Coordinates of C-alpha atoms in Angstrom, one line a residue:
X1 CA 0.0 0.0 0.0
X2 CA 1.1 3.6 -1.4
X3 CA 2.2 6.1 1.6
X4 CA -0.6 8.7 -0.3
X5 CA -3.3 5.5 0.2
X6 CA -1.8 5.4 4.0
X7 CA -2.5 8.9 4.6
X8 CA -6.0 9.1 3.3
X9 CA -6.9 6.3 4.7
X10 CA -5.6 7.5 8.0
X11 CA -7.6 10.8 7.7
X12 CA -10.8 9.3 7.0
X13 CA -10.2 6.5 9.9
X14 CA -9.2 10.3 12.5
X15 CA -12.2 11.9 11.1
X16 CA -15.0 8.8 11.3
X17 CA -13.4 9.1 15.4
X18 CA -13.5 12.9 15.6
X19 CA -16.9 12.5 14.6
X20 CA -18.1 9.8 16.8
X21 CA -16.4 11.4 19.8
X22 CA -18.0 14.7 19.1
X23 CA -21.4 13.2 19.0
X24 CA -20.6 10.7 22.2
X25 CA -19.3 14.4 24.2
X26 CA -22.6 16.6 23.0
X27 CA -24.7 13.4 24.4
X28 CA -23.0 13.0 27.3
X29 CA -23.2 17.1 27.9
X30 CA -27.0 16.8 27.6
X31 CA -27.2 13.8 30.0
X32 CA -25.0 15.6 32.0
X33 CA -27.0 19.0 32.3
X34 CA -30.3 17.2 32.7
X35 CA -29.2 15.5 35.8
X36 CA -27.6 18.2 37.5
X37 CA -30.1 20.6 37.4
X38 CA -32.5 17.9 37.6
X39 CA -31.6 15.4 40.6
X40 CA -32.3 17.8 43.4
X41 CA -36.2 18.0 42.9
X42 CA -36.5 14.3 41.8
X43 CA -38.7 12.8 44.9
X44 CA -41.9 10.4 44.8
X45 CA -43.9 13.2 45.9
X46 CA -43.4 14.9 42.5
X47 CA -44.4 11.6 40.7
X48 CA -47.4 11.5 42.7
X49 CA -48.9 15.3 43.6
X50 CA -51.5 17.2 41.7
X51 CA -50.2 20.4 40.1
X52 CA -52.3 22.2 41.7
X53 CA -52.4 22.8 44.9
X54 CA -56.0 22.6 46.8
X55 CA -56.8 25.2 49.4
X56 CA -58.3 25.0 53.0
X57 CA -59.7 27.5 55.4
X58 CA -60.0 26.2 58.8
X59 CA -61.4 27.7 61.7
X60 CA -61.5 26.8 65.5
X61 CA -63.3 27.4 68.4
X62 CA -61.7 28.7 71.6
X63 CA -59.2 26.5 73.2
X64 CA -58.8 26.2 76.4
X65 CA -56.5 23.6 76.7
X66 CA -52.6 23.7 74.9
X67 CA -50.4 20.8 74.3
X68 CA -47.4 22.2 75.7
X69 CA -46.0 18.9 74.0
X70 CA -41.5 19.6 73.7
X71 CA -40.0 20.1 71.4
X72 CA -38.8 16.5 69.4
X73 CA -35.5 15.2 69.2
X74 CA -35.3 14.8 65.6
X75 CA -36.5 18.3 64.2
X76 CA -33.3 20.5 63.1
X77 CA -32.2 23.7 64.0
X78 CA -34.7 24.8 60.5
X79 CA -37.8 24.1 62.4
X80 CA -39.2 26.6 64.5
X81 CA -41.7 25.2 66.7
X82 CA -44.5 25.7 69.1
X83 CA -44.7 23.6 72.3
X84 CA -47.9 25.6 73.0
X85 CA -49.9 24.5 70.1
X86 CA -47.2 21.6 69.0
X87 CA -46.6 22.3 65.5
X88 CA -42.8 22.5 63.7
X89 CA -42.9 25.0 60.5
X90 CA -39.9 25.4 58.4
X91 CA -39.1 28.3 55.3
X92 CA -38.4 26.6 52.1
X93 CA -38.7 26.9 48.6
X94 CA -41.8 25.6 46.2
X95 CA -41.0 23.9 43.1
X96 CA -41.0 26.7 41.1
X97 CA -38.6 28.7 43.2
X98 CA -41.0 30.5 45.3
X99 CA -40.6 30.9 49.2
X100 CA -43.2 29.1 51.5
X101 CA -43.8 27.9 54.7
X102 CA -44.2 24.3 55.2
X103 CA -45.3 22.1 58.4
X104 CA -42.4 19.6 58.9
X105 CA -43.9 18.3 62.1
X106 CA -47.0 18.5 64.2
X107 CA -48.0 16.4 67.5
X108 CA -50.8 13.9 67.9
X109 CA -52.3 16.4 70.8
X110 CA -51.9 19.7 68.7
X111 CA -55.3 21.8 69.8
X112 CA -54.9 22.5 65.6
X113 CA -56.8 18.8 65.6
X114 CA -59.9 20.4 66.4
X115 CA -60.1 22.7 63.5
X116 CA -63.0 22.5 61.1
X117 CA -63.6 23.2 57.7
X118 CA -64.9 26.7 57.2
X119 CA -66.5 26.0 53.9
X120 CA -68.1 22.4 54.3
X121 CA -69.4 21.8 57.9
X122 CA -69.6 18.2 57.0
X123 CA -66.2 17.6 56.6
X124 CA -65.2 15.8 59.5
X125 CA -61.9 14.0 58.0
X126 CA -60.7 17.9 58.0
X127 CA -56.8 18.5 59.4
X128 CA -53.5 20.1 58.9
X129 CA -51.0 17.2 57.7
X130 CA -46.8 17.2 57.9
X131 CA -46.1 18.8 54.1
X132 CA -49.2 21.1 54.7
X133 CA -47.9 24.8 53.4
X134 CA -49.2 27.6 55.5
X135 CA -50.3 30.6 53.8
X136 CA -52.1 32.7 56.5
X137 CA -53.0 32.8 60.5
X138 CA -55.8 35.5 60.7
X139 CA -57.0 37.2 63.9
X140 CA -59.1 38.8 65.3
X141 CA -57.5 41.3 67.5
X142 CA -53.8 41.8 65.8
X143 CA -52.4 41.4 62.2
X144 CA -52.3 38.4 59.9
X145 CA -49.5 35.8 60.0
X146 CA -48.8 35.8 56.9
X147 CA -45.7 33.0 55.0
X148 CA -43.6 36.0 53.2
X149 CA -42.3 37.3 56.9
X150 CA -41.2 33.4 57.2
X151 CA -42.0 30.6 59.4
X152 CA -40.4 32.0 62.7
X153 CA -42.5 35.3 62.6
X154 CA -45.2 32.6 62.2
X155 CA -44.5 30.6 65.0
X156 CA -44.0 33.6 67.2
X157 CA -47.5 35.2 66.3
X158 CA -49.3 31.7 67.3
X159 CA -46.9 31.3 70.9
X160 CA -48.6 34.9 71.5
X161 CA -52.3 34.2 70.5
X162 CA -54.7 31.6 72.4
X163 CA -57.2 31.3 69.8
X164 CA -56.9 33.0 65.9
X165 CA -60.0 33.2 63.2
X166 CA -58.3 31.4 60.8
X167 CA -56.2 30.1 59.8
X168 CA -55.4 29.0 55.5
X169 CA -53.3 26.2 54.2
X170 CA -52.8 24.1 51.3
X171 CA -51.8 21.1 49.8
X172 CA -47.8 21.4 48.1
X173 CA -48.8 21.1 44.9
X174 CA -46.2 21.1 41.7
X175 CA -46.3 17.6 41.3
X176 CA -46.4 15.8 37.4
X177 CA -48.8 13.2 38.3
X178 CA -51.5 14.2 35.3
X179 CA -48.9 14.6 33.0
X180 CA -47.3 11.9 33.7
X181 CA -51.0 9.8 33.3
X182 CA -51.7 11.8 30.4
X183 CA -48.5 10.6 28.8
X184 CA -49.3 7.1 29.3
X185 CA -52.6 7.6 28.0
X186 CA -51.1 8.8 25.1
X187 CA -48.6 6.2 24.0
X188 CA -51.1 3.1 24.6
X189 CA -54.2 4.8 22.8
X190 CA -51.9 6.4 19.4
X191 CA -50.0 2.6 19.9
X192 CA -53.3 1.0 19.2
X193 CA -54.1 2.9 16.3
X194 CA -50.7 3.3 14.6
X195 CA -48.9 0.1 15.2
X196 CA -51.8 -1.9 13.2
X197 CA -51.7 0.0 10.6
X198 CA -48.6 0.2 10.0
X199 CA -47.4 -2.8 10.2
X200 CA -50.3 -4.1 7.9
X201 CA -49.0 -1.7 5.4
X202 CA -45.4 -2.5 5.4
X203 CA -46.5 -6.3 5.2
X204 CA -48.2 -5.0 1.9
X205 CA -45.4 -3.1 0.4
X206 CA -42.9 -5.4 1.0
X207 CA -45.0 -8.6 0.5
X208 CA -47.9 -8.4 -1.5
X209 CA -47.6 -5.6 -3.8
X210 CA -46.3 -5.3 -6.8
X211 CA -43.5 -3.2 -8.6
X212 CA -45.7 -0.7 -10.3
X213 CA -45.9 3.3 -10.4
X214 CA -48.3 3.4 -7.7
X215 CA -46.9 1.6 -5.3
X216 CA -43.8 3.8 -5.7
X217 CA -45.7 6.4 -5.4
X218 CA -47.1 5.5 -1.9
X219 CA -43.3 4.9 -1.0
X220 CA -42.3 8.4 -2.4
X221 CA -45.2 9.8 -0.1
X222 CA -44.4 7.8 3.1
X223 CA -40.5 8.8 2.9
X224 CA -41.8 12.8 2.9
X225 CA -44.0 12.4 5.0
X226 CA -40.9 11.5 7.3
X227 CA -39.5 14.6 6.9
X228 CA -42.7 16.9 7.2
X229 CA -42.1 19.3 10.7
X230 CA -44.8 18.1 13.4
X231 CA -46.1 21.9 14.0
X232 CA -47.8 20.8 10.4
X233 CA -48.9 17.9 11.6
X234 CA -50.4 19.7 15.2
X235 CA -52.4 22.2 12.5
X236 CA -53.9 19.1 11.0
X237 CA -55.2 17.8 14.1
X238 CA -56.4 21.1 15.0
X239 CA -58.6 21.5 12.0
X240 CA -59.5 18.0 11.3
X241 CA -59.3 15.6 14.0
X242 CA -60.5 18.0 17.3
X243 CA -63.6 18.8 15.5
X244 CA -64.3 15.2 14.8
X245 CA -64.0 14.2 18.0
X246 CA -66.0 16.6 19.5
X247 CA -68.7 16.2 16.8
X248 CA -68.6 11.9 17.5
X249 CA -67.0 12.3 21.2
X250 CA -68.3 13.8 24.7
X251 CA -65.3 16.0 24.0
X252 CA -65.9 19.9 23.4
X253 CA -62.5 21.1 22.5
X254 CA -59.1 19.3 22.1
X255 CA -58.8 16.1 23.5
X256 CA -56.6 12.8 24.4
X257 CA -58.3 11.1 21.6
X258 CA -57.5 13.9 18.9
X259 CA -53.7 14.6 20.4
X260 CA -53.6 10.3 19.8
X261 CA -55.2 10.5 16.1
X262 CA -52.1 13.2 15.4
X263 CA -49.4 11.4 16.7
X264 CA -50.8 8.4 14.7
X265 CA -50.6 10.5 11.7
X266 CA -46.7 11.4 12.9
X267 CA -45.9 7.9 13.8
X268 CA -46.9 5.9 10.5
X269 CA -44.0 6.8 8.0
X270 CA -41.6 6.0 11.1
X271 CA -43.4 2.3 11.7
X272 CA -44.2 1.5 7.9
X273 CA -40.4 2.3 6.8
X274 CA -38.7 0.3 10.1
X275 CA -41.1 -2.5 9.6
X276 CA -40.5 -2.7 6.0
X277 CA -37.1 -2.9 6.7
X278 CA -37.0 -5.6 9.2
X279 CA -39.0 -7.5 6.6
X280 CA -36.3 -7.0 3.8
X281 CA -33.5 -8.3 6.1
X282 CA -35.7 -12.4 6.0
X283 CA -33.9 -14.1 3.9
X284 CA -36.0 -15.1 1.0
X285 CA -35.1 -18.7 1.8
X286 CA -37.5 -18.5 4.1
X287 CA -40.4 -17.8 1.8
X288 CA -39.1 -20.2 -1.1
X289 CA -39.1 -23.0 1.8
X290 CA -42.5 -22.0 3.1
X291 CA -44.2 -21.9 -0.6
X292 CA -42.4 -25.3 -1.3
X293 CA -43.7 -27.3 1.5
X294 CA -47.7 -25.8 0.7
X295 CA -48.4 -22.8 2.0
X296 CA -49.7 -20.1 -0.2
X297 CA -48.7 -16.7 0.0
X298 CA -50.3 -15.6 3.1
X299 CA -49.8 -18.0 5.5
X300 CA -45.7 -17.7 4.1
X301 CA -46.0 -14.3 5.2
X302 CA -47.9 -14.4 8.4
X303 CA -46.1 -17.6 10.1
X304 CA -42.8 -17.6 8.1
X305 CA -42.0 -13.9 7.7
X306 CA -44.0 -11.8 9.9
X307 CA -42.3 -13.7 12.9
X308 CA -38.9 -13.6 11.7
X309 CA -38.9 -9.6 11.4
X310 CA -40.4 -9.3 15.0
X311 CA -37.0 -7.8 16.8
X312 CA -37.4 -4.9 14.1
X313 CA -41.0 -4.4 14.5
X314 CA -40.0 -4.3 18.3
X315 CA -37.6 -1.6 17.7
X316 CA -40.0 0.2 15.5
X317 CA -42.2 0.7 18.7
X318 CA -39.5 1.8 20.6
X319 CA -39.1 4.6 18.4
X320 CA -42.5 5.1 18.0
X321 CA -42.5 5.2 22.0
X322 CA -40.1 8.2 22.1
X323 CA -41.4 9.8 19.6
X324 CA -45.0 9.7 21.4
X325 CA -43.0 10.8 24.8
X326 CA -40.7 13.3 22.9
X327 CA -43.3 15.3 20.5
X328 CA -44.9 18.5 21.6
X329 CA -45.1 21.2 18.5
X330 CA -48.0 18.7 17.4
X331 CA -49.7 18.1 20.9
X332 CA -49.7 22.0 21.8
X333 CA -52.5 22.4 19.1
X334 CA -54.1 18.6 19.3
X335 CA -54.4 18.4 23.3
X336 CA -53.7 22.0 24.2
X337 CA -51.2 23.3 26.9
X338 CA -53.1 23.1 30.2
X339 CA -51.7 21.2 32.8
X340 CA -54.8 19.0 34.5
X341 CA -54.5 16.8 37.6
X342 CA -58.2 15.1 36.6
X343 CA -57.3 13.3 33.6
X344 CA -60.2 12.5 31.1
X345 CA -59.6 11.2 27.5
X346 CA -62.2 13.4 26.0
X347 CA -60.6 16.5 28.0
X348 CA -57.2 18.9 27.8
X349 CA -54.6 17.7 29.6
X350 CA -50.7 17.9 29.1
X351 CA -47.9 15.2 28.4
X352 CA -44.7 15.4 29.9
X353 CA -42.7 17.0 27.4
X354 CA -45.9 19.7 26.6
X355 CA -45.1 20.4 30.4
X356 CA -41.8 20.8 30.0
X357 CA -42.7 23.3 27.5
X358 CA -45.2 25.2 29.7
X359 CA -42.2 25.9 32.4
X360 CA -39.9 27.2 29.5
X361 CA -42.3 29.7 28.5
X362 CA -42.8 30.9 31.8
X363 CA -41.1 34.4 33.3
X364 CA -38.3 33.0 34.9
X365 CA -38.1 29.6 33.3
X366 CA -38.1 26.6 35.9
X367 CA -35.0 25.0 34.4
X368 CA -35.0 22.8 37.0
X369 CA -38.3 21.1 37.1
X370 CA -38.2 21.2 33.3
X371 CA -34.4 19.1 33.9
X372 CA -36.3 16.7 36.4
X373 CA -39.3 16.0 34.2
X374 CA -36.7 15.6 31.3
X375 CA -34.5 13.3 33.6
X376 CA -38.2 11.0 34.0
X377 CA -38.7 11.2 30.7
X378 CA -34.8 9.7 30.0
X379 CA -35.2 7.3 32.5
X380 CA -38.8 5.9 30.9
X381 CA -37.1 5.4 27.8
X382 CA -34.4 3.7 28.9
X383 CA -37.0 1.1 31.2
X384 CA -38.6 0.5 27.8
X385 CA -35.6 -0.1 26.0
X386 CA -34.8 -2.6 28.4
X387 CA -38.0 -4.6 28.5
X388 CA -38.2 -4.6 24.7
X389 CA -34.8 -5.7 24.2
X390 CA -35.6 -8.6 26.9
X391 CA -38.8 -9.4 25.4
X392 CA -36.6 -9.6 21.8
X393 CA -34.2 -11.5 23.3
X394 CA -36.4 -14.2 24.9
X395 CA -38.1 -14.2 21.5
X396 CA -34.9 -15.2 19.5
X397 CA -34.1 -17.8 21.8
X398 CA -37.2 -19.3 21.3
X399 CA -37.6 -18.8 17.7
X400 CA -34.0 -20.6 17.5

């Protein structure tokens, strides 16, 4: 070999690994990022609160009797706490930055047990619980306690006070448990409608069609479709498939079912051209064997072929998944933007990623929810990564 062929091929070998290291470096940057500025707010409690927070006003009648209950062991010097009505509060900081005063403790005889509901007598479950953010003491005979002058102010205003008018609290709120729903919703209702069809279509085009103009046609169209932006396909569902569904739906406005139809749309080029091409890769022995020994043409393909190309019809959902998980342009118009803890599929609602968009767009952005919602969304992908490569693998060594 020439030194001139040595050199070139030398180049192209440091540029293939300049290339590969570049893209391994900006994903690693991106993981990076997204778990720094994520990590900290990751908890169950996000996973499982409503966004919004529910408000209580509680009122109580005079007490005559305090706890006078010490001060526990295992509070820290950040809770400030009342041994006359034996409740700890602590100053911290709400999910989207904001300060807030939460109850980190309060003792099984706290006089605050005997608090009622001010707006639904009925109510006997009523009560302040540990997590419990306190908004306002009002009384009657001095100023409000309000959270901005901090939980110690607080605490101070009750040790001074034997009875107060009311006083308002409130759930913590910020949590992703609709989105996260609604994102689930999502992936199993477009995966029922796309994944069919697809797949019946690629088993056309690669098995049952012939070589003719329009079938190349329909290929032509499928591959641009690929490569039309979403925000197209978002408009689509806007005009067409929100007012079907609330002409044939309970739905009034844009809905689950309309934000699935779009994604459908989004998702077919991706499944038709991945399962096509896990159908080219069976070896055509295959079908020659299967035709010899009897079988007509579509038993060959459904119980020869079709079961060979499984691992890439696999992949093709996992694609389909994080494509479902990662698309907003489209959803913003097909589901709108409003973040709902009551999830409905005939209502609005959010997915994870249209959240993450909603916190962007807000004055300051919440970069790091929006990191910890992307962190969930990284580590759901992953998870299904994992159980479709297991399921693939326990296929093949079956199938072999």
């Amino acid at each position: 070999m020439s030194n001139k062929r040595k050199r070139i091929d030398n180049l192209l070998k440091g540029i293939t690994y300049f290339s590969a290291s570049i893209a391994a470096i900006i994903l690693l940057f991106i993981i990076i990022f997204v778990f720094k500025n994520g990590f900290g707010l990751l908890n169950i409690d996000l996973i499982t609160n409503d966004y919004h927070a529910k408000f209580y006003n509680g009122g109580i009648e005079e007490v005559t009797e305090f706890s006078k209950t010490q001060r526990p062991s295992h509070l820290s010097d950040e809770d400030y706490y009342s041994e006359k009505w034996g409740i700890a509060l602590r100053d911290d900081l709400d999910r989207e930055g904001k300060a807030m005063v939460i109850v980190s403790y309060i003792s099984e005889d706290s006089p605050l047990y005997q608090i009622y509901d001010k707006n639904n007598d009925d109510n006997d479950e009523f009560m302040i619980e540990k997590g419990n953010l306190i908004s306002s003491i009002k009384f009657e005979d001095k100023a409000s306690a309000l959270s901005v002058y901090g939980a110690q102010h607080m605490i101070q205003i009750l040790n001074e006070s034997n009875q107060f008018r009311e006083i308002v609290f409130s759930s913590l709120g910020g949590g992703i448990r609709g989105s996260l729903i609604t994102t689930l919703y999502i992936i199993g209702i477009t995966l029922a409608i796309a994944l069919p069809i697809g797949i019946f279509s690629a088993i056309y085009l690669n098995e049952l069609s012939r070589k003719n103009k329009i079938n190349q046609m329909i290929r032509s169209m499928i591959e641009t479709l690929t490569g039309v932006p979403s925000i197209i396909y978002g408009l689509m569902g806007l005009a067409v498939f929100v007012p079907l569904t609330v002409k044939y739906t309970p739905a009034t406005s844009a809905n689950l079912i309309s934000g699935s139809l779009t994604l459908a749309v989004i998702l077919l080029p991706v499944i038709i051209k991945a399962t096509e091409e896990s159908l080219k890769v069976v070896p055509d022995d295959y079908r020659q064997a299967s035709l010899a020994l009897g079988a007509n043409r579509t038993q060959t393909t459904f119980k020869a072929v079709l079961p060979s190309a499984l691992p890439g019809i696999l992949t093709a959902t996992i694609l389909s998944i994080g494509r479902i998980i990662g698309e907003s342009a489209a959803l913003i118009f097909a589901i709108g933007t409003a973040v709902k803890d009551n999830i409905t599929i005939f209502g609005r609602s959010t997915t994870l990623s249209v959240h993450i968009w909603s916190l962007m767009t807000d004055e300051p952005a919440n970069i790091e929810l929006a990191s910890t919602i992307a962190l969930i969304i990284l580590v759901i992908v992953l998870l299904l990564n994992l159980i479709v490569k297991l399921i693939s693998h326990q296929y093949l060594k079956k199938l072999a």
